[in-house]
PDB file of C-alpha atoms in Angstrom:
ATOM      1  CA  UNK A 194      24.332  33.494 -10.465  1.00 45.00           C
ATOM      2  CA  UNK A 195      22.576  31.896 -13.169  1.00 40.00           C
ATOM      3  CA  UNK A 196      21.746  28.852 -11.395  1.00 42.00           C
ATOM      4  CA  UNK A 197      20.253  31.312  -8.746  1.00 37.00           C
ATOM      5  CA  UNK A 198      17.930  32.773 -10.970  1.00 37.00           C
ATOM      6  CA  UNK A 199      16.965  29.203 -12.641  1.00 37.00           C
ATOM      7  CA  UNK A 200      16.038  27.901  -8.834  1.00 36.00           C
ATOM      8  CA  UNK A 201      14.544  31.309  -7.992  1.00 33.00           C
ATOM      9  CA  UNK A 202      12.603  30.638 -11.155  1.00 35.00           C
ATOM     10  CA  UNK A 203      11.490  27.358  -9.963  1.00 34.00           C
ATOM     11  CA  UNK A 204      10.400  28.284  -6.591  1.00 36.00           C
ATOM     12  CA  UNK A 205       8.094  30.699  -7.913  1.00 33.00           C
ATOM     13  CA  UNK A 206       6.719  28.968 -10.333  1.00 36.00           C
ATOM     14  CA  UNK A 207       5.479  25.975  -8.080  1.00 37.00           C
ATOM     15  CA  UNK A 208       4.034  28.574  -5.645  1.00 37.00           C
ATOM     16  CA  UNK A 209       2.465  29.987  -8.448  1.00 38.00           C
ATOM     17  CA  UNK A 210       0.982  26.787  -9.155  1.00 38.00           C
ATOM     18  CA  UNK A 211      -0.220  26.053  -5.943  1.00 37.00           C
ATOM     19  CA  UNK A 212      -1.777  28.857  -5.727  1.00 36.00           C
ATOM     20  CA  UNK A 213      -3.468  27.922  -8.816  1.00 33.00           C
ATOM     21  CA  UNK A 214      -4.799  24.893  -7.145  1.00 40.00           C
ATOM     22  CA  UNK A 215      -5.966  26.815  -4.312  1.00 38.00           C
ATOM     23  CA  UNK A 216      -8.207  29.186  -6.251  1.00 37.00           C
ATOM     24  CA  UNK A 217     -10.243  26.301  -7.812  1.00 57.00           C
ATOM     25  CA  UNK A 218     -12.146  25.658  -4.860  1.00 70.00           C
ATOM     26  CA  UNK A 219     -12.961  21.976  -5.058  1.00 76.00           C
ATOM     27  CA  UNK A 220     -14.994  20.478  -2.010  1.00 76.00           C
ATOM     28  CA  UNK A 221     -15.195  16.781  -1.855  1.00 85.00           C
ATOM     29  CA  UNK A 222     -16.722  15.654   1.159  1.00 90.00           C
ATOM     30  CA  UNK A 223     -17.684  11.685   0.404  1.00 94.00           C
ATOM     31  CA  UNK A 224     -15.966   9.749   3.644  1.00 96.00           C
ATOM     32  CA  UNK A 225     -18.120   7.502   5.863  1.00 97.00           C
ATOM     33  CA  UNK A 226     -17.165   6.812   9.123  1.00 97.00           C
ATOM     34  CA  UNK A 227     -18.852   3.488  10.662  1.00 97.00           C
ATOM     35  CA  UNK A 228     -18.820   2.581  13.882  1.00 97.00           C
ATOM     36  CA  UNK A 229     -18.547  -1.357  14.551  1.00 97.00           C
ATOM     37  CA  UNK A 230     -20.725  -3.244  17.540  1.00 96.00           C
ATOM     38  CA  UNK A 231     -21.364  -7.149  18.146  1.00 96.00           C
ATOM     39  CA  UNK A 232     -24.364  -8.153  19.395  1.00 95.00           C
ATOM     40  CA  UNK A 233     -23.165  -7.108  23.046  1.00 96.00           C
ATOM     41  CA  UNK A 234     -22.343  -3.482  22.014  1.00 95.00           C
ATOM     42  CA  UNK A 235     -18.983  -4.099  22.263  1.00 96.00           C
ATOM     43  CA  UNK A 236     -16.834  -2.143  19.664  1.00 96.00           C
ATOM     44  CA  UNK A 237     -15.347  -4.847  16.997  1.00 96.00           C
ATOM     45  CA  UNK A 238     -12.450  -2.647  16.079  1.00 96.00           C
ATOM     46  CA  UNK A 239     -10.860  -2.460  19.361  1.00 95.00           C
ATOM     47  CA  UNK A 240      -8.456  -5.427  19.146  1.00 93.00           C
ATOM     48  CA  UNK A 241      -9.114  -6.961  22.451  1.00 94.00           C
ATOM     49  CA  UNK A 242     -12.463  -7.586  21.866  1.00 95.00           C
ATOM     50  CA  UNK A 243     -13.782 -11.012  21.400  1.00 94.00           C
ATOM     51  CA  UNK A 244     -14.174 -11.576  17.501  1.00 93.00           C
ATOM     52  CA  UNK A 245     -12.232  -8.213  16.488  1.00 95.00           C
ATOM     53  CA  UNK A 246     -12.265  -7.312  12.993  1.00 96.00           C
ATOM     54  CA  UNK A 247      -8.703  -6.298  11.745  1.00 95.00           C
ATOM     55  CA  UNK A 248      -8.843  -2.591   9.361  1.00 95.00           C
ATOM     56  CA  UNK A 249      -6.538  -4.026   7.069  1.00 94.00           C
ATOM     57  CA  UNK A 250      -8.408  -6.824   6.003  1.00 95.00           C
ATOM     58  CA  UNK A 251     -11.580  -4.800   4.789  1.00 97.00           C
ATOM     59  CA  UNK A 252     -11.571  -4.263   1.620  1.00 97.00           C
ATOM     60  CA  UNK A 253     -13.617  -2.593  -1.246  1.00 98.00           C
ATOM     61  CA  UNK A 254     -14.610  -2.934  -4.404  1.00 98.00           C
ATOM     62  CA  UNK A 255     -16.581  -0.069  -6.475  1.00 98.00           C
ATOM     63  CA  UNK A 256     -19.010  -1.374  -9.226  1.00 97.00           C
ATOM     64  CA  UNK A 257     -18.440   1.185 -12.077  1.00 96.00           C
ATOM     65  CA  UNK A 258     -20.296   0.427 -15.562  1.00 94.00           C
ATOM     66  CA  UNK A 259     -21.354  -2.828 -14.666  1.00 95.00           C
ATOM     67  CA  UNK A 260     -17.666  -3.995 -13.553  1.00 96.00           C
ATOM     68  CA  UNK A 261     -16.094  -4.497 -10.054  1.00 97.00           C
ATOM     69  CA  UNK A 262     -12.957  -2.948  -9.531  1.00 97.00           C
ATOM     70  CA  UNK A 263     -11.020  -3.609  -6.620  1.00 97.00           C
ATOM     71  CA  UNK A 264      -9.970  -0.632  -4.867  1.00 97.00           C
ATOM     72  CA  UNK A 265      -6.104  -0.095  -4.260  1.00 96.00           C
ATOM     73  CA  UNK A 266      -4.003   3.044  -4.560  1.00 93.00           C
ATOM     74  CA  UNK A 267      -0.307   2.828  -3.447  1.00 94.00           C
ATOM     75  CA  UNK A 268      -0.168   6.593  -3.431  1.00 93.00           C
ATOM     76  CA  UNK A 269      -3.229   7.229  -1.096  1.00 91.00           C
ATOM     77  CA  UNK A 270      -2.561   7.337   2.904  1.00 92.00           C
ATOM     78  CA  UNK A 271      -5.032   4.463   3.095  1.00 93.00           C
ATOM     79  CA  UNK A 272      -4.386   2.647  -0.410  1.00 95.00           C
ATOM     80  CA  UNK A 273      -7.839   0.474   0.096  1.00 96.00           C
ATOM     81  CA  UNK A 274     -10.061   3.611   0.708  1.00 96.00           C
ATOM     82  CA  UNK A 275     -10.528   2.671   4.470  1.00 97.00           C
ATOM     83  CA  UNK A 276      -9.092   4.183   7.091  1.00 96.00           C
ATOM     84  CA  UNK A 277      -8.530   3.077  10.997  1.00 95.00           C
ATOM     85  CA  UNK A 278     -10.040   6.040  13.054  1.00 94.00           C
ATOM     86  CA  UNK A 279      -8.494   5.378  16.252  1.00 91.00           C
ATOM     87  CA  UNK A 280      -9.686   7.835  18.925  1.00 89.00           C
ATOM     88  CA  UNK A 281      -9.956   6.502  21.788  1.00 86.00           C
ATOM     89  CA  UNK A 282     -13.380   5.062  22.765  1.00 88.00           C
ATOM     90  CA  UNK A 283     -14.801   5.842  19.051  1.00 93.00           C
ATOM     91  CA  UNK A 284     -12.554   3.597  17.479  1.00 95.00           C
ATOM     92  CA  UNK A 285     -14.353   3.438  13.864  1.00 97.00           C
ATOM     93  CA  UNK A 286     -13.695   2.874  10.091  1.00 97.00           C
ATOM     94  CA  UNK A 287     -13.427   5.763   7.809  1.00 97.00           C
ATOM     95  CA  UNK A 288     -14.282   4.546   3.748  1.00 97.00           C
ATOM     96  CA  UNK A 289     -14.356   6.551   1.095  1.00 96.00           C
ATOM     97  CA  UNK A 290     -16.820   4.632  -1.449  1.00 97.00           C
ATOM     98  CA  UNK A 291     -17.506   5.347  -5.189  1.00 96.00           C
ATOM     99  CA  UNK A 292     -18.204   8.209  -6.082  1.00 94.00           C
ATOM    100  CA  UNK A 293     -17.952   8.018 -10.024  1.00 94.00           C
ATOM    101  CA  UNK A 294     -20.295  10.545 -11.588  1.00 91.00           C
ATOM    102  CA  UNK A 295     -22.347   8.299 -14.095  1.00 90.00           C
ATOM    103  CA  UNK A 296     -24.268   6.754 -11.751  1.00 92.00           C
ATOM    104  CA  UNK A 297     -27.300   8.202  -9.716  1.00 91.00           C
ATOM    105  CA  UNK A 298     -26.433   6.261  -6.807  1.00 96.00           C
ATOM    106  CA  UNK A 299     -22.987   4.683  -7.030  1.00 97.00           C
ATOM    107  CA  UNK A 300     -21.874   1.274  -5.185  1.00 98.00           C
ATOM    108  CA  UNK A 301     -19.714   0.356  -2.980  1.00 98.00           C
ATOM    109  CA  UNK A 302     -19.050  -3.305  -1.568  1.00 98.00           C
ATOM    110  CA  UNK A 303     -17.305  -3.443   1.515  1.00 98.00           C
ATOM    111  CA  UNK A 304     -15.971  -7.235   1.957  1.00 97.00           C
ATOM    112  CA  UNK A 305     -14.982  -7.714   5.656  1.00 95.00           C
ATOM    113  CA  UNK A 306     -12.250 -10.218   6.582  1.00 90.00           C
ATOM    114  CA  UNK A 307     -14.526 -13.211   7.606  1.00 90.00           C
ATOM    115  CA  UNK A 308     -15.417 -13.195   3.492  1.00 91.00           C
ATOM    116  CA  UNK A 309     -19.149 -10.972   4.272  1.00 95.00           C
ATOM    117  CA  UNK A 310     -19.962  -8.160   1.579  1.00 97.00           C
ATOM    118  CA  UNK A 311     -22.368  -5.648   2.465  1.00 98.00           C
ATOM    119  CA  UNK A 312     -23.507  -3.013  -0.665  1.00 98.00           C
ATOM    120  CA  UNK A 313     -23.018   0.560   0.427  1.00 97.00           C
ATOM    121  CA  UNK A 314     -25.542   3.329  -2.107  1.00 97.00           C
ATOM    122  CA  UNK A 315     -24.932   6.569  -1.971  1.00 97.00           C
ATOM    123  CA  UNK A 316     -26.303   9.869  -3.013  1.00 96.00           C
ATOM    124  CA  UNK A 317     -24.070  12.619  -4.132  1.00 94.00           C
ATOM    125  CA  UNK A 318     -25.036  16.268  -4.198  1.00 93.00           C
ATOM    126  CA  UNK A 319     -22.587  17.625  -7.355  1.00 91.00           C
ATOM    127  CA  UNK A 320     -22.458  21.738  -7.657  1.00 88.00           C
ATOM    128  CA  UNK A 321     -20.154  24.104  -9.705  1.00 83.00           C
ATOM    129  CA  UNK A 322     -19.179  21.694 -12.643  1.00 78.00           C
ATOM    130  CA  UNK A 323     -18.380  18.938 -10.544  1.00 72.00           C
ATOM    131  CA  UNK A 324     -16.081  21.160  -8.230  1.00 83.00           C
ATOM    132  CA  UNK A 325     -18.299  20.185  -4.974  1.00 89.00           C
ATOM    133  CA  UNK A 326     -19.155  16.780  -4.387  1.00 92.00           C
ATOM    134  CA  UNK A 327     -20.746  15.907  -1.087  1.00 92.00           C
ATOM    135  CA  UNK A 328     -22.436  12.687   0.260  1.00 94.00           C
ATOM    136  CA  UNK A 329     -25.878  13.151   1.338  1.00 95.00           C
ATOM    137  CA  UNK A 330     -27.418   9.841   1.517  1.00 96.00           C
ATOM    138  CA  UNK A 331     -26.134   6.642   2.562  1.00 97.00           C
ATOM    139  CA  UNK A 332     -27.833   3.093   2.401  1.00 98.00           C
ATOM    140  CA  UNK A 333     -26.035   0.242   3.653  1.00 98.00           C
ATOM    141  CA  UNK A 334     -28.195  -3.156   2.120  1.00 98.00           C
ATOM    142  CA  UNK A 335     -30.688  -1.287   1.065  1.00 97.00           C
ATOM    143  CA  UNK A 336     -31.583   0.262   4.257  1.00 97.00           C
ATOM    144  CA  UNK A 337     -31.296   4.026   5.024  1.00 97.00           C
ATOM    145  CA  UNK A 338     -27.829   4.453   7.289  1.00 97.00           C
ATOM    146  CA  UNK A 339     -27.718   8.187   6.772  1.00 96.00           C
ATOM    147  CA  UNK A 340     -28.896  11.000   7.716  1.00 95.00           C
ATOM    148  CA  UNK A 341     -31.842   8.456   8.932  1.00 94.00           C
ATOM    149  CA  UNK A 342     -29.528   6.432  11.885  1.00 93.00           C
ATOM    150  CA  UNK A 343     -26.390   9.571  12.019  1.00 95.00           C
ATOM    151  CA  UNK A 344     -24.325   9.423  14.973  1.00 95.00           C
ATOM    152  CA  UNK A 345     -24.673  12.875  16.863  1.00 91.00           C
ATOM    153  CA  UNK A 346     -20.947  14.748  16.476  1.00 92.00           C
ATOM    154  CA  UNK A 347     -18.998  12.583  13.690  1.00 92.00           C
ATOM    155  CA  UNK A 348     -20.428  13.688  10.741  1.00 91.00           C
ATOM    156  CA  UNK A 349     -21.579  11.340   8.419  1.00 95.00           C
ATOM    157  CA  UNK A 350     -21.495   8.403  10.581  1.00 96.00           C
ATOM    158  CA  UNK A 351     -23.543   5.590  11.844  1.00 97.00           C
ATOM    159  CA  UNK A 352     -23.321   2.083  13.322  1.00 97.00           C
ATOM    160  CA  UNK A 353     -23.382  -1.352  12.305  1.00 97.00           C
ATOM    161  CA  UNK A 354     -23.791  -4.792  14.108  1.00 96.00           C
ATOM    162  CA  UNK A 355     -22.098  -7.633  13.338  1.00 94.00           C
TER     163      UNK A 355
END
């Protein structure tokens, strides 16, 4: 009986918790989703295309304070920060860049698998102490990606040639 009540105990006290969690209602809406083209249109992330560019070789890097730190967490579904979106027909990349809070406009380097970096910027509206964090401004090489060249139904997403 008394290891009931010490499970019981248990139980309740993670739900508890979670419902802790629950209550703080944090909003963190940073991902990118970019859509990948060659010169032809054809989508570079579909792996029958001519010149394909493999997910799992992209990789980023966030410059915080001056240093680059190579992005890589074993315990995140995508451990580089970028994601394979693989709907059928808007097959796309999904990143989540830097989004440290000491910077106006944090940066992200995306290095592709043929060794190219491009510099991602972003803007980041912050609200409630920090609690809501949302992307609303994207430059990829210094040019204005979004909301200037948004994809119509996917968000915060746009399209790149390569």
């Amino acid at each position: 009986m008394f290891i009931m009540k010490n499970i019981l105990f248990c139980i309740l006290a993670m739900l508890a918790a979670c419902n802790k969690e629950k209550s703080k209602n944090e909003v963190v809406d940073t991902q990118i989703d970019i859509f990948i083209e060659n010169n032809a249109g054809n989508n570079l992330l579909v792996a029958t295309t001519p010149g394909a560019i493999n997910p799992d070789s992209i990789k980023l890097i966030y410059l915080i304070n001056g240093e680059n730190f190579t992005v890589y967490n074993i315990d995140m579904d995508c451990p580089r920060a970028v994601c394979s979106i693989t709907d059928a027909g808007s097959e796309r990349i999904r990143i989540f860049p830097n989004d440290v809070e000491s910077q106006e406009f944090p940066i992200t380097y995306v290095v592709w698998d043929n060794g190219d970096v491009d510099t991602l910027k972003c803007h980041f509206v912050r609200k409630d102490n920090g609690a809501t964090v949302i992307c609303d401004k994207v430059w990829l090489n210094d040019l204005p990606m979004f909301p200037d060249h948004a994809i119509s139904g996917f968000g915060r997403a746009f399209k790149i040639v390569k």
